[in-house]
Amino acid sequence: GCPASAPGCPIMSSHPVVSAGEASLGRHLARRLVQVGVSDVFAVPGDFNLTLLDHLVDEPGLRLIGCCNELNAGYAADGYARARGVGACAVTFTVGGLSVLNAIAGAYSENLPVICIAGGPNSNDYGTNRILHHTIGIPDFSQELRCFQTVTCHQVPTHARFLIMHCPFLIRFLPL
């Protein structure tokens, strides 16, 4: 894969400055998707990614394609990457992330630039020791991240409710 520091890696290329009033991680990611060549994002809506999906829908040059399930969204992004150079999918926290895992692992094994975005719980849920829906029944919200660490090449915490990983341009978000 392409390490983020590699010359010419599109994820690390420069981006325009936006005013504080229009700055948000969701909006930034939507713009970056367009900048790296994504025009279609294959998505499955869920409780933990709806705000992000609003940003994706609002971004000029980006189209949201609804999928029946996460595995289909992942494989659609895989095929799109093969045909167009880079693909993207968006899923919800844990149940969505674990469902898309096989497609992302396949893209990783083929060294395909697939961007996968998974939502996560609110930042105020961290440290509460509560079990949330969409989880595997434990109050540790990092189980999904641990699964993806074996099939992605890089993870970067953003301190803005999300974690970004790429493989070679795989982007995932999990709240911190």
C-alpha atoms as a PDB file:
ATOM      1  CA  GLY A   1       0.000   0.000   0.000  1.00  0.00           C
ATOM      2  CA  CYS A   2       0.849   3.646  -0.217  1.00  0.00           C
ATOM      3  CA  PRO A   3       2.021   4.997   3.136  1.00  0.00           C
ATOM      4  CA  ALA A   4       0.457   8.377   3.933  1.00  0.00           C
ATOM      5  CA  SER A   5       3.898   9.994   3.818  1.00  0.00           C
ATOM      6  CA  ALA A   6       4.642   8.690   0.300  1.00  0.00           C
ATOM      7  CA  PRO A   7       5.069  11.370  -2.365  1.00  0.00           C
ATOM      8  CA  GLY A   8       1.913  11.697  -4.426  1.00  0.00           C
ATOM      9  CA  CYS A   9      -0.353   9.926  -1.906  1.00  0.00           C
ATOM     10  CA  PRO A  10      -3.701  11.647  -2.609  1.00  0.00           C
ATOM     11  CA  ILE A  11      -4.893  11.430   0.985  1.00  0.00           C
ATOM     12  CA  MET A  12      -2.058  13.650   2.148  1.00  0.00           C
ATOM     13  CA  SER A  13      -2.224  16.224  -0.684  1.00  0.00           C
ATOM     14  CA  SER A  14      -2.986  19.844   0.131  1.00  0.00           C
ATOM     15  CA  HIS A  15      -6.561  21.021   0.586  1.00  0.00           C
ATOM     16  CA  PRO A  16      -8.247  24.431   0.577  1.00  0.00           C
ATOM     17  CA  VAL A  17      -8.712  26.346   3.814  1.00  0.00           C
ATOM     18  CA  VAL A  18     -12.303  26.738   5.002  1.00  0.00           C
ATOM     19  CA  SER A  19     -13.748  29.212   7.480  1.00  0.00           C
ATOM     20  CA  ALA A  20     -14.432  28.082  11.040  1.00  0.00           C
ATOM     21  CA  GLY A  21     -18.171  28.420  10.419  1.00  0.00           C
ATOM     22  CA  GLU A  22     -18.127  25.788   7.680  1.00  0.00           C
ATOM     23  CA  ALA A  23     -15.445  23.528   9.159  1.00  0.00           C
ATOM     24  CA  SER A  24     -16.470  20.055  10.318  1.00  0.00           C
ATOM     25  CA  LEU A  25     -14.857  16.665  10.000  1.00  0.00           C
ATOM     26  CA  GLY A  26     -17.760  15.362   7.914  1.00  0.00           C
ATOM     27  CA  ARG A  27     -17.569  18.245   5.489  1.00  0.00           C
ATOM     28  CA  HIS A  28     -13.788  17.982   5.298  1.00  0.00           C
ATOM     29  CA  LEU A  29     -13.972  14.251   4.541  1.00  0.00           C
ATOM     30  CA  ALA A  30     -16.627  14.804   1.884  1.00  0.00           C
ATOM     31  CA  ARG A  31     -14.391  17.371   0.165  1.00  0.00           C
ATOM     32  CA  ARG A  32     -11.329  15.128   0.433  1.00  0.00           C
ATOM     33  CA  LEU A  33     -13.233  12.227  -1.117  1.00  0.00           C
ATOM     34  CA  VAL A  34     -13.981  14.382  -4.155  1.00  0.00           C
ATOM     35  CA  GLN A  35     -10.380  15.616  -4.262  1.00  0.00           C
ATOM     36  CA  VAL A  36      -8.982  12.064  -4.389  1.00  0.00           C
ATOM     37  CA  GLY A  37     -11.326  11.127  -7.231  1.00  0.00           C
ATOM     38  CA  VAL A  38     -14.405   9.656  -5.550  1.00  0.00           C
ATOM     39  CA  SER A  39     -17.707  10.695  -7.092  1.00  0.00           C
ATOM     40  CA  ASP A  40     -19.897   7.890  -5.685  1.00  0.00           C
ATOM     41  CA  VAL A  41     -20.008   6.598  -2.091  1.00  0.00           C
ATOM     42  CA  PHE A  42     -21.760   3.272  -1.468  1.00  0.00           C
ATOM     43  CA  ALA A  43     -23.582   3.502   1.848  1.00  0.00           C
ATOM     44  CA  VAL A  44     -25.857   1.829   4.355  1.00  0.00           C
ATOM     45  CA  PRO A  45     -27.462   4.371   6.720  1.00  0.00           C
ATOM     46  CA  GLY A  46     -27.458   3.677  10.445  1.00  0.00           C
ATOM     47  CA  ASP A  47     -27.843   5.487  13.760  1.00  0.00           C
ATOM     48  CA  PHE A  48     -24.149   6.261  14.008  1.00  0.00           C
ATOM     49  CA  ASN A  49     -23.440   7.640  10.511  1.00  0.00           C
ATOM     50  CA  LEU A  50     -26.478   9.785   9.641  1.00  0.00           C
ATOM     51  CA  THR A  51     -24.766  13.128  10.285  1.00  0.00           C
ATOM     52  CA  LEU A  52     -21.861  12.100   8.084  1.00  0.00           C
ATOM     53  CA  LEU A  53     -24.224  10.971   5.328  1.00  0.00           C
ATOM     54  CA  ASP A  54     -25.824  14.442   5.413  1.00  0.00           C
ATOM     55  CA  HIS A  55     -22.386  15.955   4.698  1.00  0.00           C
ATOM     56  CA  LEU A  56     -21.784  13.486   1.875  1.00  0.00           C
ATOM     57  CA  VAL A  57     -25.161  14.267   0.275  1.00  0.00           C
ATOM     58  CA  ASP A  58     -24.490  18.024   0.511  1.00  0.00           C
ATOM     59  CA  GLU A  59     -21.071  17.844  -1.168  1.00  0.00           C
ATOM     60  CA  PRO A  60     -21.118  18.948  -4.832  1.00  0.00           C
ATOM     61  CA  GLY A  61     -19.598  16.275  -7.041  1.00  0.00           C
ATOM     62  CA  LEU A  62     -20.382  13.458  -4.616  1.00  0.00           C
ATOM     63  CA  ARG A  63     -23.302  11.046  -4.967  1.00  0.00           C
ATOM     64  CA  LEU A  64     -24.545   8.683  -2.247  1.00  0.00           C
ATOM     65  CA  ILE A  65     -25.556   5.218  -3.536  1.00  0.00           C
ATOM     66  CA  GLY A  66     -27.772   3.293  -1.100  1.00  0.00           C
ATOM     67  CA  CYS A  67     -26.934  -0.397  -0.674  1.00  0.00           C
ATOM     68  CA  CYS A  68     -28.952  -3.279   0.792  1.00  0.00           C
ATOM     69  CA  ASN A  69     -26.208  -4.288   3.230  1.00  0.00           C
ATOM     70  CA  GLU A  70     -22.675  -3.393   4.260  1.00  0.00           C
ATOM     71  CA  LEU A  71     -20.958  -6.280   2.497  1.00  0.00           C
ATOM     72  CA  ASN A  72     -22.553  -5.178  -0.784  1.00  0.00           C
ATOM     73  CA  ALA A  73     -21.406  -1.599  -0.139  1.00  0.00           C
ATOM     74  CA  GLY A  74     -17.846  -2.803   0.473  1.00  0.00           C
ATOM     75  CA  TYR A  75     -17.729  -4.930  -2.657  1.00  0.00           C
ATOM     76  CA  ALA A  76     -19.295  -2.129  -4.708  1.00  0.00           C
ATOM     77  CA  ALA A  77     -16.492   0.169  -3.491  1.00  0.00           C
ATOM     78  CA  ASP A  78     -13.966  -2.562  -4.396  1.00  0.00           C
ATOM     79  CA  GLY A  79     -15.337  -2.813  -7.944  1.00  0.00           C
ATOM     80  CA  TYR A  80     -15.499   0.957  -8.252  1.00  0.00           C
ATOM     81  CA  ALA A  81     -11.821   1.196  -7.218  1.00  0.00           C
ATOM     82  CA  ARG A  82     -10.889  -1.337  -9.882  1.00  0.00           C
ATOM     83  CA  ALA A  83     -12.785   0.600 -12.560  1.00  0.00           C
ATOM     84  CA  ARG A  84     -12.254   4.216 -11.464  1.00  0.00           C
ATOM     85  CA  GLY A  85      -9.041   4.194  -9.387  1.00  0.00           C
ATOM     86  CA  VAL A  86     -10.459   4.723  -5.878  1.00  0.00           C
ATOM     87  CA  GLY A  87     -13.704   3.582  -4.213  1.00  0.00           C
ATOM     88  CA  ALA A  88     -15.553   4.509  -1.021  1.00  0.00           C
ATOM     89  CA  CYS A  89     -18.216   3.119   1.284  1.00  0.00           C
ATOM     90  CA  ALA A  90     -19.897   4.367   4.474  1.00  0.00           C
ATOM     91  CA  VAL A  91     -21.411   2.164   7.186  1.00  0.00           C
ATOM     92  CA  THR A  92     -22.543   2.442  10.802  1.00  0.00           C
ATOM     93  CA  PHE A  93     -20.759   1.541  14.046  1.00  0.00           C
ATOM     94  CA  THR A  94     -19.764  -2.076  14.805  1.00  0.00           C
ATOM     95  CA  VAL A  95     -22.652  -3.945  13.154  1.00  0.00           C
ATOM     96  CA  GLY A  96     -21.890  -2.122   9.904  1.00  0.00           C
ATOM     97  CA  GLY A  97     -18.134  -2.157  10.314  1.00  0.00           C
ATOM     98  CA  LEU A  98     -17.984  -5.848  11.088  1.00  0.00           C
ATOM     99  CA  SER A  99     -20.307  -6.599   8.180  1.00  0.00           C
ATOM    100  CA  VAL A 100     -18.104  -4.750   5.661  1.00  0.00           C
ATOM    101  CA  LEU A 101     -14.896  -6.275   7.050  1.00  0.00           C
ATOM    102  CA  ASN A 102     -14.573  -9.096   4.468  1.00  0.00           C
ATOM    103  CA  ALA A 103     -14.842  -6.692   1.535  1.00  0.00           C
ATOM    104  CA  ILE A 104     -12.251  -4.356   3.057  1.00  0.00           C
ATOM    105  CA  ALA A 105      -9.935  -7.296   3.769  1.00  0.00           C
ATOM    106  CA  GLY A 106     -10.279  -8.350   0.137  1.00  0.00           C
ATOM    107  CA  ALA A 107      -9.475  -4.835  -1.077  1.00  0.00           C
ATOM    108  CA  TYR A 108      -6.470  -4.782   1.257  1.00  0.00           C
ATOM    109  CA  SER A 109      -5.211  -8.107  -0.097  1.00  0.00           C
ATOM    110  CA  GLU A 110      -5.502  -6.731  -3.650  1.00  0.00           C
ATOM    111  CA  ASN A 111      -3.878  -3.430  -2.613  1.00  0.00           C
ATOM    112  CA  LEU A 112      -6.931  -1.505  -3.832  1.00  0.00           C
ATOM    113  CA  PRO A 113      -7.542   2.097  -2.792  1.00  0.00           C
ATOM    114  CA  VAL A 114     -10.878   1.640  -1.001  1.00  0.00           C
ATOM    115  CA  ILE A 115     -12.037   4.220   1.520  1.00  0.00           C
ATOM    116  CA  CYS A 116     -14.331   2.829   4.207  1.00  0.00           C
ATOM    117  CA  ILE A 117     -16.044   5.194   6.614  1.00  0.00           C
ATOM    118  CA  ALA A 118     -17.792   3.816   9.699  1.00  0.00           C
ATOM    119  CA  GLY A 119     -19.671   5.927  12.196  1.00  0.00           C
ATOM    120  CA  GLY A 120     -19.326   5.619  15.948  1.00  0.00           C
ATOM    121  CA  PRO A 121     -21.031   6.523  19.215  1.00  0.00           C
ATOM    122  CA  ASN A 122     -21.131  10.038  20.602  1.00  0.00           C
ATOM    123  CA  SER A 123     -18.050  11.223  22.449  1.00  0.00           C
ATOM    124  CA  ASN A 124     -20.078  11.491  25.676  1.00  0.00           C
ATOM    125  CA  ASP A 125     -20.634   7.702  25.568  1.00  0.00           C
ATOM    126  CA  TYR A 126     -16.933   7.030  26.135  1.00  0.00           C
ATOM    127  CA  GLY A 127     -15.946   6.250  29.699  1.00  0.00           C
ATOM    128  CA  THR A 128     -19.545   5.624  30.796  1.00  0.00           C
ATOM    129  CA  ASN A 129     -19.082   1.846  30.858  1.00  0.00           C
ATOM    130  CA  ARG A 130     -22.461   1.510  29.113  1.00  0.00           C
ATOM    131  CA  ILE A 131     -23.292  -1.135  26.557  1.00  0.00           C
ATOM    132  CA  LEU A 132     -24.737   0.487  23.435  1.00  0.00           C
ATOM    133  CA  HIS A 133     -26.800  -0.996  20.647  1.00  0.00           C
ATOM    134  CA  HIS A 134     -24.807  -1.918  17.540  1.00  0.00           C
ATOM    135  CA  THR A 135     -22.020  -3.320  19.739  1.00  0.00           C
ATOM    136  CA  ILE A 136     -21.067  -6.876  20.629  1.00  0.00           C
ATOM    137  CA  GLY A 137     -22.345  -6.464  24.197  1.00  0.00           C
ATOM    138  CA  ILE A 138     -19.270  -5.056  25.927  1.00  0.00           C
ATOM    139  CA  PRO A 139     -18.630  -1.423  26.921  1.00  0.00           C
ATOM    140  CA  ASP A 140     -15.327  -1.369  24.991  1.00  0.00           C
ATOM    141  CA  PHE A 141     -15.918   0.577  21.768  1.00  0.00           C
ATOM    142  CA  SER A 142     -12.574  -0.398  20.234  1.00  0.00           C
ATOM    143  CA  GLN A 143     -13.445  -3.983  19.224  1.00  0.00           C
ATOM    144  CA  GLU A 144     -14.239  -2.890  15.667  1.00  0.00           C
ATOM    145  CA  LEU A 145     -10.956  -0.984  15.401  1.00  0.00           C
ATOM    146  CA  ARG A 146      -9.005  -4.043  16.517  1.00  0.00           C
ATOM    147  CA  CYS A 147     -10.607  -6.094  13.739  1.00  0.00           C
ATOM    148  CA  PHE A 148      -9.714  -3.504  11.104  1.00  0.00           C
ATOM    149  CA  GLN A 149      -6.131  -3.130  12.310  1.00  0.00           C
ATOM    150  CA  THR A 150      -5.301  -6.520  10.789  1.00  0.00           C
ATOM    151  CA  VAL A 151      -6.609  -5.561   7.325  1.00  0.00           C
ATOM    152  CA  THR A 152      -5.592  -1.910   7.078  1.00  0.00           C
ATOM    153  CA  CYS A 153      -2.155  -0.389   6.889  1.00  0.00           C
ATOM    154  CA  HIS A 154      -2.531   2.780   8.971  1.00  0.00           C
ATOM    155  CA  GLN A 155      -4.737   4.305  11.677  1.00  0.00           C
ATOM    156  CA  VAL A 156      -4.788   7.953  12.799  1.00  0.00           C
ATOM    157  CA  PRO A 157      -6.868   9.282  15.727  1.00  0.00           C
ATOM    158  CA  THR A 158      -8.345  12.712  14.956  1.00  0.00           C
ATOM    159  CA  HIS A 159      -9.649  13.738  18.412  1.00  0.00           C
ATOM    160  CA  ALA A 160     -12.902  14.785  16.758  1.00  0.00           C
ATOM    161  CA  ARG A 161     -15.056  11.727  17.541  1.00  0.00           C
ATOM    162  CA  PHE A 162     -13.464   9.735  14.768  1.00  0.00           C
ATOM    163  CA  LEU A 163     -10.507   7.597  13.888  1.00  0.00           C
ATOM    164  CA  ILE A 164      -9.182   7.685  10.347  1.00  0.00           C
ATOM    165  CA  MET A 165      -7.436   4.674   8.806  1.00  0.00           C
ATOM    166  CA  HIS A 166      -6.441   4.062   5.235  1.00  0.00           C
ATOM    167  CA  CYS A 167      -5.553   1.075   3.127  1.00  0.00           C
ATOM    168  CA  PRO A 168      -3.926   2.351   1.079  1.00  0.00           C
ATOM    169  CA  PHE A 169      -6.501   5.131   1.312  1.00  0.00           C
ATOM    170  CA  LEU A 170      -8.958   3.438   3.683  1.00  0.00           C
ATOM    171  CA  ILE A 171     -10.588   6.012   5.912  1.00  0.00           C
ATOM    172  CA  ARG A 172     -12.610   4.817   8.893  1.00  0.00           C
ATOM    173  CA  PHE A 173     -14.043   6.880  11.681  1.00  0.00           C
ATOM    174  CA  LEU A 174     -14.659   5.807  15.216  1.00  0.00           C
ATOM    175  CA  PRO A 175     -15.389   8.329  17.966  1.00  0.00           C
ATOM    176  CA  LEU A 176     -12.603   8.705  20.492  1.00  0.00           C
END
